[in-house]
CSV table of C-alpha atoms in Angstrom, one decimal:
chain,number,residue,atom,x,y,z
B,964,MET,CA,88.5,50.9,11.9
B,965,TYR,CA,84.7,49.3,10.5
B,966,VAL,CA,86.5,45.7,11.7
B,967,LEU,CA,87.3,47.2,15.1
B,968,ASN,CA,83.2,48.3,14.9
B,969,LEU,CA,82.6,44.6,14.9
B,970,LEU,CA,85.4,43.6,17.1
B,971,ARG,CA,84.6,45.2,20.2
B,972,PRO,CA,81.5,43.2,21.8
B,973,GLU,CA,84.5,40.0,20.9
B,974,ILE,CA,87.0,42.5,22.9
B,975,HIS,CA,84.9,43.5,25.7
B,976,GLU,CA,83.7,40.1,26.0
B,977,LEU,CA,88.2,39.7,26.5
B,978,LEU,CA,88.2,42.1,28.8
B,979,GLU,CA,85.6,40.1,31.1
B,980,SER,CA,87.1,37.0,30.9
B,981,GLN,CA,90.5,38.0,31.7
B,982,ASN,CA,91.7,36.4,28.0
B,983,TRP,CA,95.3,38.4,28.1
B,984,SER,CA,97.0,36.6,24.6
B,985,GLU,CA,94.2,36.8,22.9
B,986,LEU,CA,93.3,40.0,23.6
B,987,ARG,CA,96.9,41.2,22.6
B,988,GLU,CA,96.7,39.1,19.7
B,989,VAL,CA,93.6,40.6,18.4
B,990,LEU,CA,94.4,44.4,19.3
B,991,LEU,CA,98.2,43.7,16.9
B,992,GLU,CA,96.1,43.6,14.0
B,993,PHE,CA,95.0,47.0,14.3
B,994,PRO,CA,96.8,50.3,13.5
B,995,ALA,CA,98.0,52.9,17.1
B,996,GLN,CA,94.7,54.9,15.9
B,997,ASP,CA,91.7,52.5,16.3
B,998,ILE,CA,93.0,51.3,19.3
B,999,SER,CA,93.4,55.1,21.3
B,1000,ASP,CA,89.9,55.4,19.8
B,1001,LEU,CA,88.6,51.9,21.9
B,1002,LEU,CA,90.8,53.3,24.7
B,1003,ARG,CA,88.8,56.3,25.4
B,1004,GLU,CA,85.8,54.0,25.6
B,1005,LEU,CA,87.2,51.8,28.7
B,1006,ASP,CA,87.4,53.0,32.2
B,1007,GLU,CA,90.8,54.1,33.9
B,1008,SER,CA,91.3,50.1,35.0
B,1009,GLN,CA,90.3,48.7,31.4
B,1010,ARG,CA,92.4,51.2,29.9
B,1011,ILE,CA,95.6,50.6,31.7
B,1012,VAL,CA,95.0,46.9,30.9
B,1013,LEU,CA,95.3,47.1,27.8
B,1014,LEU,CA,98.3,49.7,27.6
B,1015,ARG,CA,99.8,47.1,29.4
B,1016,LEU,CA,99.3,44.5,27.2
B,1017,LEU,CA,100.7,46.6,24.1
B,1018,PRO,CA,104.5,45.8,22.7
B,1019,LYS,CA,107.1,48.4,23.9
B,1020,ASN,CA,107.3,49.7,20.1
B,1021,ILE,CA,103.5,50.3,19.6
B,1022,LEU,CA,102.6,51.9,22.8
B,1023,PRO,CA,104.4,55.3,22.8
B,1024,GLU,CA,102.5,55.7,19.3
B,1025,VAL,CA,98.5,54.6,20.7
B,1026,PHE,CA,98.9,56.8,23.5
B,1027,SER,CA,100.3,60.0,21.1
B,1028,TYR,CA,96.6,59.4,19.8
B,1029,LEU,CA,94.8,60.0,22.9
B,1030,ASP,CA,93.2,63.0,23.8
B,1031,ASP,CA,95.7,65.6,26.7
B,1032,ARG,CA,93.1,64.5,29.5
B,1033,LEU,CA,93.3,61.3,28.9
B,1034,GLN,CA,96.6,61.1,28.4
B,1035,ARG,CA,97.4,62.7,31.9
B,1036,ASP,CA,94.8,60.3,33.7
B,1037,THR,CA,97.0,57.6,31.7
B,1038,LEU,CA,100.1,59.0,33.3
B,1039,LYS,CA,99.2,59.4,36.5
B,1040,ALA,CA,97.3,55.5,36.5
B,1041,ILE,CA,100.9,54.0,35.5
B,1042,THR,CA,104.3,53.3,36.9
B,1043,GLU,CA,107.3,55.8,36.1
B,1044,GLU,CA,109.0,53.2,34.3
B,1045,GLU,CA,105.8,52.7,32.0
B,1046,THR,CA,106.1,56.3,32.0
B,1047,ARG,CA,109.5,56.6,31.2
B,1048,ILE,CA,108.8,54.1,27.6
B,1049,ILE,CA,106.4,56.0,27.1
B,1050,LEU,CA,108.1,58.9,26.7
B,1051,ALA,CA,110.9,57.6,25.0
B,1052,GLY,CA,108.8,56.5,22.5
B,1053,MET,CA,107.5,58.9,21.5
B,1054,PRO,CA,107.9,61.4,18.6
B,1055,PRO,CA,109.9,64.8,20.0
B,1056,ASP,CA,107.2,67.2,18.3
B,1057,ASP,CA,104.3,65.1,20.2
B,1058,ARG,CA,106.6,64.5,23.3
B,1059,THR,CA,106.4,68.5,23.3
B,1060,ASP,CA,103.0,68.8,22.5
B,1061,PHE,CA,102.1,66.9,25.5
B,1062,LEU,CA,104.6,68.5,28.2
B,1063,GLU,CA,103.3,72.0,27.2
B,1064,THR,CA,99.9,71.1,29.1
B,1065,LEU,CA,101.8,70.1,32.1
B,1066,PRO,CA,102.1,72.4,35.2
B,1067,GLY,CA,105.2,73.5,35.6
B,1068,GLN,CA,106.3,71.0,38.5
B,1069,ALA,CA,104.6,68.0,36.4
B,1070,ILE,CA,106.9,69.1,33.3
B,1071,GLN,CA,110.5,68.8,35.1
B,1072,MET,CA,109.1,65.4,36.9
B,1073,MET,CA,108.7,64.2,33.2
B,1074,MET,CA,111.6,65.3,31.8
B,1075,ASN,CA,113.8,64.2,34.8
B,1076,LEU,CA,112.7,60.4,33.3
B,1077,LEU,CA,113.9,61.6,29.9
B,1078,SER,CA,117.0,60.5,28.6
B,1079,PRO,CA,119.8,63.4,28.6
B,1080,GLU,CA,119.9,63.4,24.5
B,1081,ASP,CA,115.8,63.1,24.5
B,1082,ARG,CA,115.5,65.9,27.0
B,1083,ARG,CA,117.9,68.4,24.7
B,1084,GLU,CA,115.7,68.4,22.0
B,1085,THR,CA,112.7,68.0,24.8
B,1086,LEU,CA,114.0,71.1,26.5
B,1087,GLN,CA,115.2,73.1,22.4
B,1088,LEU,CA,111.3,72.8,21.6
B,1089,LEU,CA,110.0,73.7,24.3
B,1090,GLY,CA,112.3,77.1,23.8
B,1091,TYR,CA,110.5,78.3,21.3
B,1092,PRO,CA,107.1,80.9,21.2
B,1093,GLU,CA,103.9,78.6,21.5
B,1094,GLU,CA,102.7,79.2,18.4
B,1095,SER,CA,105.7,79.2,16.3
B,1096,VAL,CA,106.8,76.2,13.3
B,1097,GLY,CA,110.1,75.2,15.6
B,1098,ARG,CA,107.3,74.1,18.9
B,1099,LEU,CA,106.0,72.1,15.9
B,1100,MET,CA,108.8,70.4,14.8
B,1101,THR,CA,110.6,66.9,14.8
B,1102,PRO,CA,115.0,67.2,14.6
B,1103,ASP,CA,114.5,63.6,13.5
B,1104,TYR,CA,115.3,63.6,9.4
B,1105,VAL,CA,117.7,62.2,7.4
B,1106,ALA,CA,120.9,64.3,6.3
B,1107,ILE,CA,123.2,62.9,4.3
B,1108,ARG,CA,126.6,64.6,2.5
B,1109,PRO,CA,127.0,66.1,-1.5
B,1110,GLU,CA,130.1,64.5,-1.8
B,1111,TRP,CA,129.0,60.9,-1.2
B,1112,THR,CA,127.9,58.7,-4.0
B,1113,VAL,CA,124.5,57.4,-3.7
B,1114,GLU,CA,125.7,54.2,-2.6
B,1115,ALA,CA,127.2,55.5,0.1
B,1116,ALA,CA,124.4,57.7,0.8
B,1117,LEU,CA,121.6,54.6,0.7
B,1118,ALA,CA,123.7,52.7,2.9
B,1119,HIS,CA,123.1,56.4,5.5
B,1120,ILE,CA,119.6,55.9,5.1
B,1121,ARG,CA,119.0,52.2,6.2
B,1122,ARG,CA,121.3,53.1,8.9
B,1123,LYS,CA,119.6,56.1,10.2
B,1124,GLY,CA,115.9,55.7,8.2
B,1125,LEU,CA,114.0,53.6,11.3
B,1126,ASP,CA,114.3,56.7,13.6
B,1127,SER,CA,113.3,59.6,11.2
B,1128,GLU,CA,109.9,60.8,11.1
B,1129,THR,CA,109.7,60.7,7.3
B,1130,ILE,CA,112.7,59.6,4.1
B,1131,ASN,CA,110.2,60.5,1.5
B,1132,ILE,CA,112.1,63.4,0.9
B,1133,ILE,CA,116.5,63.8,1.3
B,1134,TYR,CA,117.9,66.7,3.1
B,1135,VAL,CA,121.5,67.4,1.5
B,1136,THR,CA,123.5,69.8,4.4
B,1137,ASP,CA,127.0,71.0,4.4
B,1138,ARG,CA,129.6,69.6,7.7
B,1139,GLN,CA,127.8,72.9,9.2
B,1140,TRP,CA,124.0,71.3,8.7
B,1141,HIS,CA,123.8,74.3,6.5
B,1142,LEU,CA,120.8,73.5,3.8
B,1143,LEU,CA,122.2,73.3,0.4
B,1144,GLY,CA,119.4,70.9,-1.5
B,1145,VAL,CA,117.2,67.8,-1.4
B,1146,ILE,CA,116.6,64.3,-3.2
B,1147,GLY,CA,113.4,62.4,-3.5
B,1148,LEU,CA,113.8,58.8,-1.8
B,1149,ARG,CA,112.4,57.7,-5.7
B,1150,ARG,CA,115.5,60.2,-7.7
B,1151,LEU,CA,118.0,59.1,-5.4
B,1152,ILE,CA,117.0,54.8,-5.5
B,1153,LEU,CA,116.8,54.9,-9.5
B,1154,ALA,CA,120.3,57.0,-9.5
B,1155,ARG,CA,123.7,55.1,-10.4
B,1156,PRO,CA,125.4,53.5,-7.4
B,1157,ASP,CA,128.2,55.8,-8.3
B,1158,GLU,CA,126.5,58.9,-8.9
B,1159,VAL,CA,127.9,62.6,-6.5
B,1160,ILE,CA,124.4,63.2,-4.6
B,1161,ASP,CA,126.2,66.8,-5.2
B,1162,GLN,CA,125.1,66.4,-9.0
B,1163,ILE,CA,121.7,65.3,-8.5
B,1164,MET,CA,120.0,67.0,-5.7
B,1165,GLU,CA,117.9,70.2,-6.3
B,1166,THR,CA,119.1,72.9,-5.0
B,1167,SER,CA,116.0,75.0,-5.2
B,1168,VAL,CA,114.9,74.5,-1.5
B,1169,VAL,CA,111.1,75.6,0.3
B,1170,SER,CA,112.2,76.2,4.6
B,1171,ILE,CA,110.7,77.9,7.0
B,1172,PRO,CA,112.5,80.4,10.0
B,1173,ALA,CA,111.8,78.3,13.3
B,1174,PHE,CA,110.5,81.3,14.9
B,1175,GLU,CA,107.5,82.2,11.6
B,1176,ASP,CA,103.9,81.1,13.0
B,1177,ARG,CA,102.9,77.9,12.1
B,1178,GLU,CA,99.7,79.0,10.4
B,1179,LYS,CA,102.4,80.4,7.3
B,1180,ALA,CA,104.2,76.3,7.3
B,1181,VAL,CA,100.4,75.5,6.6
B,1182,LYS,CA,99.9,77.5,3.7
B,1183,ILE,CA,103.6,76.7,2.2
B,1184,ILE,CA,102.5,73.7,2.8
B,1185,GLN,CA,99.7,74.0,0.8
B,1186,HIS,CA,101.1,75.8,-1.9
B,1187,TYR,CA,103.8,73.3,-2.8
B,1188,ASP,CA,102.3,70.6,-2.3
B,1189,ILE,CA,104.9,68.5,-0.7
B,1190,VAL,CA,105.3,66.1,2.2
B,1191,ALA,CA,107.5,67.8,4.8
B,1192,LEU,CA,109.3,71.2,5.2
B,1193,PRO,CA,112.7,71.6,6.6
B,1194,VAL,CA,112.8,74.2,9.4
B,1195,VAL,CA,116.0,76.8,9.8
B,1196,ASP,CA,117.4,79.6,11.8
B,1197,THR,CA,119.0,82.7,10.4
B,1198,ASN,CA,122.0,81.5,8.9
B,1199,ASP,CA,120.2,78.3,7.5
B,1200,THR,CA,121.5,75.5,9.2
B,1201,LEU,CA,118.8,72.7,9.2
B,1202,LEU,CA,116.7,72.5,12.6
B,1203,GLY,CA,114.7,69.7,11.6
B,1204,ILE,CA,111.4,69.3,9.8
B,1205,VAL,CA,107.5,69.3,10.2
B,1206,THR,CA,106.1,67.1,8.4
B,1207,ILE,CA,102.4,66.7,6.8
B,1208,ASP,CA,99.9,65.0,9.5
B,1209,ASP,CA,101.7,67.7,12.1
B,1210,LEU,CA,100.6,70.5,10.2
B,1211,PHE,CA,97.2,69.0,9.0
B,1212,ASP,CA,96.6,68.6,13.0
B,1213,VAL,CA,97.5,72.7,13.1
B,1214,ALA,CA,95.3,73.5,10.1
B,1215,VAL,CA,91.5,71.9,12.1
B,1216,GLU,CA,92.4,73.6,15.1
B,1217,GLU,CA,93.2,77.1,13.3
B,1218,VAL,CA,89.4,76.6,11.4
B,1219,THR,CA,88.0,75.7,15.3
B,1220,GLU,CA,89.7,78.3,16.4
B,1221,ASP,CA,88.1,80.9,13.6
B,1222,PHE,CA,84.3,78.8,13.8
B,1223,GLN,CA,84.8,79.4,17.9
B,1224,LYS,CA,85.6,83.3,16.9
B,1225,SER,CA,83.1,83.5,14.1
B,1226,ALA,CA,80.4,83.0,17.3
B,1227,ALA,CA,81.8,85.2,19.5
B,1228,VAL,CA,82.8,82.9,21.8
B,1229,ASN,CA,86.8,83.0,23.1
B,1230,PRO,CA,89.0,80.5,21.5
B,1231,LEU,CA,89.0,77.4,24.2
B,1232,LYS,CA,92.5,76.5,24.9
B,1233,THR,CA,90.7,72.6,25.2
B,1234,SER,CA,87.9,69.7,23.4
B,1235,TYR,CA,84.4,70.9,24.3
B,1236,ARG,CA,84.5,67.7,25.7
B,1237,GLU,CA,87.3,68.5,28.2
B,1238,SER,CA,86.4,71.9,28.9
B,1239,SER,CA,84.4,72.5,32.0
B,1240,ALA,CA,80.9,74.2,32.5
B,1241,TRP,CA,82.6,77.3,34.4
B,1242,SER,CA,85.7,77.4,30.9
B,1243,LEU,CA,83.5,77.7,28.6
B,1244,TYR,CA,80.9,80.6,30.5
B,1245,GLY,CA,84.1,82.1,31.0
B,1246,LYS,CA,85.0,82.1,27.6
B,1247,ARG,CA,81.7,83.1,26.2
B,1248,VAL,CA,80.3,85.9,28.6
B,1249,VAL,CA,83.0,88.2,27.9
B,1250,TRP,CA,82.2,88.8,24.0
B,1251,LEU,CA,78.0,88.5,25.6
B,1252,SER,CA,78.6,91.4,28.1
B,1253,SER,CA,80.6,93.3,25.3
B,1254,LEU,CA,77.8,92.8,23.3
B,1255,LEU,CA,75.5,93.8,25.5
B,1256,GLY,CA,77.1,96.5,25.7
B,1257,VAL,CA,76.3,97.9,21.5
B,1258,SER,CA,73.2,96.4,23.0
B,1259,VAL,CA,72.6,99.4,25.2
B,1260,ILE,CA,73.5,101.9,22.2
B,1261,THR,CA,70.9,100.3,20.2
B,1262,THR,CA,68.2,100.6,22.8
B,1263,GLY,CA,69.4,104.5,23.7
B,1264,ILE,CA,69.0,105.9,19.8
B,1265,ILE,CA,65.6,104.2,19.8
B,1266,SER,CA,64.5,105.4,23.1
B,1267,ALA,CA,65.6,109.0,21.9
B,1268,GLN,CA,63.5,108.1,18.1
B,1269,GLU,CA,59.9,107.7,20.8
B,1270,GLU,CA,58.6,111.3,19.4
B,1271,THR,CA,59.4,110.5,15.3
B,1272,LEU,CA,57.6,106.5,16.3
B,1273,THR,CA,55.0,108.1,18.3
B,1274,SER,CA,54.0,110.3,15.0
B,1275,ALA,CA,54.2,107.2,12.5
B,1276,ILE,CA,53.9,104.6,14.8
B,1277,ALA,CA,54.0,101.8,11.4
B,1278,LEU,CA,57.5,102.6,11.5
B,1279,ALA,CA,58.1,100.6,14.5
B,1280,PHE,CA,57.1,97.2,12.7
B,1281,PHE,CA,60.4,97.8,10.2
B,1282,ILE,CA,62.7,98.0,12.7
B,1283,PRO,CA,63.1,94.4,13.3
B,1284,LEU,CA,63.3,93.3,9.0
B,1285,LEU,CA,65.8,96.6,8.4
B,1286,ILE,CA,68.2,95.8,11.5
B,1287,GLY,CA,67.9,91.9,10.8
B,1288,THR,CA,68.4,92.5,6.5
B,1289,GLY,CA,71.4,94.2,7.6
B,1290,GLY,CA,73.0,92.2,10.2
B,1291,ASN,CA,73.4,89.0,7.6
B,1292,THR,CA,74.1,90.7,4.6
B,1293,GLY,CA,77.0,92.3,7.2
B,1294,ASN,CA,77.9,88.7,8.3
B,1295,GLN,CA,78.0,87.2,4.0
B,1296,SER,CA,80.4,89.9,3.7
B,1297,ALA,CA,82.3,89.1,6.4
B,1298,THR,CA,82.2,85.5,6.0
B,1299,LEU,CA,83.6,85.5,2.5
B,1300,MET,CA,86.6,87.9,3.4
B,1301,ILE,CA,88.0,86.3,5.9
B,1302,ARG,CA,87.8,83.4,4.2
B,1303,ALA,CA,89.4,84.7,1.7
B,1304,LEU,CA,92.1,86.1,3.8
B,1305,ALA,CA,92.7,83.4,5.6
B,1306,THR,CA,93.5,81.0,2.5
B,1307,GLY,CA,95.4,83.8,0.9
B,1308,ASP,CA,93.1,84.4,-2.2
B,1309,ILE,CA,92.5,87.9,-0.9
B,1310,ARG,CA,96.4,89.5,0.4
B,1311,GLU,CA,96.6,92.8,2.0
B,1312,GLY,CA,97.2,94.7,-0.2
B,1313,HIS,CA,94.5,93.7,-2.6
B,1314,TRP,CA,91.2,94.5,-1.4
B,1315,LEU,CA,90.7,97.7,-3.1
B,1316,PRO,CA,89.0,95.3,-5.9
B,1317,ALA,CA,87.4,93.0,-3.0
B,1318,LEU,CA,85.4,96.4,-1.7
B,1319,PHE,CA,84.4,98.2,-4.9
B,1320,ARG,CA,82.7,94.3,-6.4
B,1321,GLU,CA,81.1,94.4,-2.6
B,1322,VAL,CA,79.4,97.8,-3.3
B,1323,GLY,CA,79.0,96.6,-6.8
B,1324,ILE,CA,77.0,94.0,-5.0
B,1325,GLY,CA,75.2,96.4,-2.1
B,1326,ILE,CA,73.5,98.4,-4.8
B,1327,LEU,CA,72.1,95.3,-6.5
B,1328,LEU,CA,71.1,93.3,-3.3
B,1329,GLY,CA,69.9,97.1,-1.7
B,1330,VAL,CA,67.3,97.6,-4.6
B,1331,THR,CA,66.0,93.7,-4.8
B,1332,MET,CA,65.1,94.7,-0.9
B,1333,GLY,CA,64.4,97.9,-1.0
B,1334,GLY,CA,61.3,97.0,-3.7
B,1335,ALA,CA,60.1,94.0,-1.6
B,1336,SER,CA,60.4,96.9,1.4
B,1337,TRP,CA,58.6,99.4,-0.5
B,1338,CYS,CA,55.7,96.8,-1.1
B,1339,LEU,CA,55.8,95.6,2.7
B,1340,GLY,CA,55.7,99.5,3.8
B,1341,LEU,CA,53.2,100.5,1.6
B,1342,PHE,CA,50.7,97.4,2.5
B,1343,LYS,CA,51.7,98.6,6.1
B,1344,GLY,CA,51.6,102.8,6.7
B,1345,GLY,CA,50.9,103.6,3.5
B,1346,SER,CA,53.0,105.7,0.3
B,1347,ARG,CA,55.5,107.0,3.0
B,1348,ILE,CA,56.3,105.2,4.7
B,1349,ALA,CA,57.5,102.7,2.3
B,1350,LEU,CA,59.4,106.0,0.9
B,1351,VAL,CA,61.4,105.7,4.3
B,1352,VAL,CA,61.6,101.9,4.6
B,1353,SER,CA,62.8,101.6,1.0
B,1354,LEU,CA,65.5,104.0,1.2
B,1355,ALA,CA,66.7,102.8,4.2
B,1356,MET,CA,66.8,99.5,3.8
B,1357,ILE,CA,68.9,100.4,0.6
B,1358,LEU,CA,71.4,102.0,2.4
B,1359,ILE,CA,71.9,99.3,4.7
B,1360,VAL,CA,72.2,96.5,2.5
B,1361,ILE,CA,74.9,98.9,0.8
B,1362,VAL,CA,76.5,99.9,4.2
B,1363,SER,CA,76.2,96.4,5.7
B,1364,SER,CA,77.8,94.9,2.1
B,1365,ILE,CA,81.0,97.4,2.8
B,1366,LEU,CA,81.4,96.4,6.9
B,1367,GLY,CA,81.8,93.2,6.1
B,1368,VAL,CA,84.7,93.9,3.9
B,1369,ILE,CA,86.5,96.7,5.4
B,1370,LEU,CA,85.9,95.5,9.1
B,1371,PRO,CA,87.8,92.2,8.4
B,1372,ILE,CA,91.3,93.9,6.9
B,1373,VAL,CA,90.7,96.7,9.8
B,1374,LEU,CA,91.3,93.9,11.8
B,1375,GLN,CA,94.5,92.3,10.2
B,1376,ARG,CA,96.0,95.5,10.1
B,1377,CYS,CA,95.8,96.0,13.5
B,1378,ARG,CA,97.9,92.4,13.7
B,1379,VAL,CA,94.2,91.0,15.1
B,1380,ASP,CA,92.9,87.8,13.6
B,1381,PRO,CA,90.3,88.8,11.2
B,1382,ALA,CA,88.3,86.1,13.0
B,1383,VAL,CA,87.4,88.6,15.6
B,1384,ALA,CA,84.8,90.0,13.1
B,1385,SER,CA,82.9,87.5,14.2
B,1386,ASN,CA,78.6,87.6,13.1
B,1387,PRO,CA,77.4,88.5,16.1
B,1388,LEU,CA,79.5,91.5,16.4
B,1389,VAL,CA,79.0,92.4,12.7
B,1390,ALA,CA,75.0,91.9,13.4
B,1391,SER,CA,75.6,94.4,16.5
B,1392,VAL,CA,77.3,97.4,14.9
B,1393,MET,CA,75.0,97.1,11.8
B,1394,ASP,CA,72.0,97.2,14.7
B,1395,ILE,CA,73.4,100.5,15.8
B,1396,LEU,CA,74.3,102.2,11.9
B,1397,GLY,CA,70.8,100.6,10.7
B,1398,LEU,CA,68.7,101.9,13.1
B,1399,LEU,CA,70.7,105.6,12.7
B,1400,ILE,CA,70.2,105.3,8.4
B,1401,TYR,CA,66.9,104.8,9.8
B,1402,PHE,CA,65.8,106.8,11.6
B,1403,SER,CA,67.9,110.1,10.2
B,1404,ILE,CA,65.5,109.1,6.5
B,1405,ALA,CA,62.4,109.1,8.4
B,1406,GLN,CA,63.1,112.5,9.9
B,1407,ALA,CA,64.2,114.0,6.7
B,1408,ILE,CA,60.8,112.4,4.8
B,1409,LEU,CA,58.1,112.2,8.2
């Protein structure tokens, strides 16, 4: 990438001078990812010219690294034959990922450009739920039989390996394609040529059903530290594999989605750069409107306490301090809990120790913040105001710590993404609870 940055002026100069042969030689020195980065900077006419300079074996890979919008714009500008070359050369999982971003009529048109075999593969992958492992898997893998010798297996791998997504792991199946075991390529190469696969394969195989959620595949890959995960049906028939590069993309998407939810934004379907102003408005206005409704409740509570506030006007000075601290404390607890649930650090049935720990931490934090609040209250309104503010602060911090733990767990129990327990939501709920606690204590003491 660094070398490509240095050569960018030269590449643009070659484009301007239309020195196609030299430009082609320069491009072939770089990996597909860097070429796709360069394509994003060019206007449409230059991008099409550069794509047409690429050899057929590189073109589909470069295309697969472009974002959705550029992929669609590119296919509109090239010929039908060039489109066929790109689609046929793309890995089945990448091709499916691209096609599902298109409207139905466009999908049908693209499917007609595929060979019968590619069309069957794509239709099969499109038949799985959108967030499932089946959509992510590729049927391009190498499988061998348990009765073969190492020599026969290696000969088979040489014939089929070029079309495989990876050959680091070789899968062993019977004639009905039931998954029996796996064997690493290193183990296979180092074995004697006359050894039988059945004697050297590993029969303990980690696999995942095709209809399982893709987040589960990410966790399995991380837990077992493997580079590819076999995908099976209910009868343990090997359907395809999911590789670590695809799951890395999924992990990035899921983290991005959680970040967006934590800011009270409905997850974007495309990147921020591709999203229109109108779609961004739609993703944000729903949550803001909902939170506005919560704020109306907060305003109502303050209005209902007009008499209390009139009798001790100093109480009003501490409202922002108390509800702000409550919201911040709840956000801390919720963020830690959401991440712990996402990584499996805390499982659904083992949350009680976390709750008790958070109560203890809440008490310590509450006493600390309550002491500071007592000093402020004493300075602003005297000893009785100081007592009200300090007690309210202690209770608000404890309650917000508990809320930050419980809310994500309740949402997970209800089959809702815990990330919905976002910072604005926790803060808004604590605004209401904090005011109720504050004014209840004020009425009792004053």
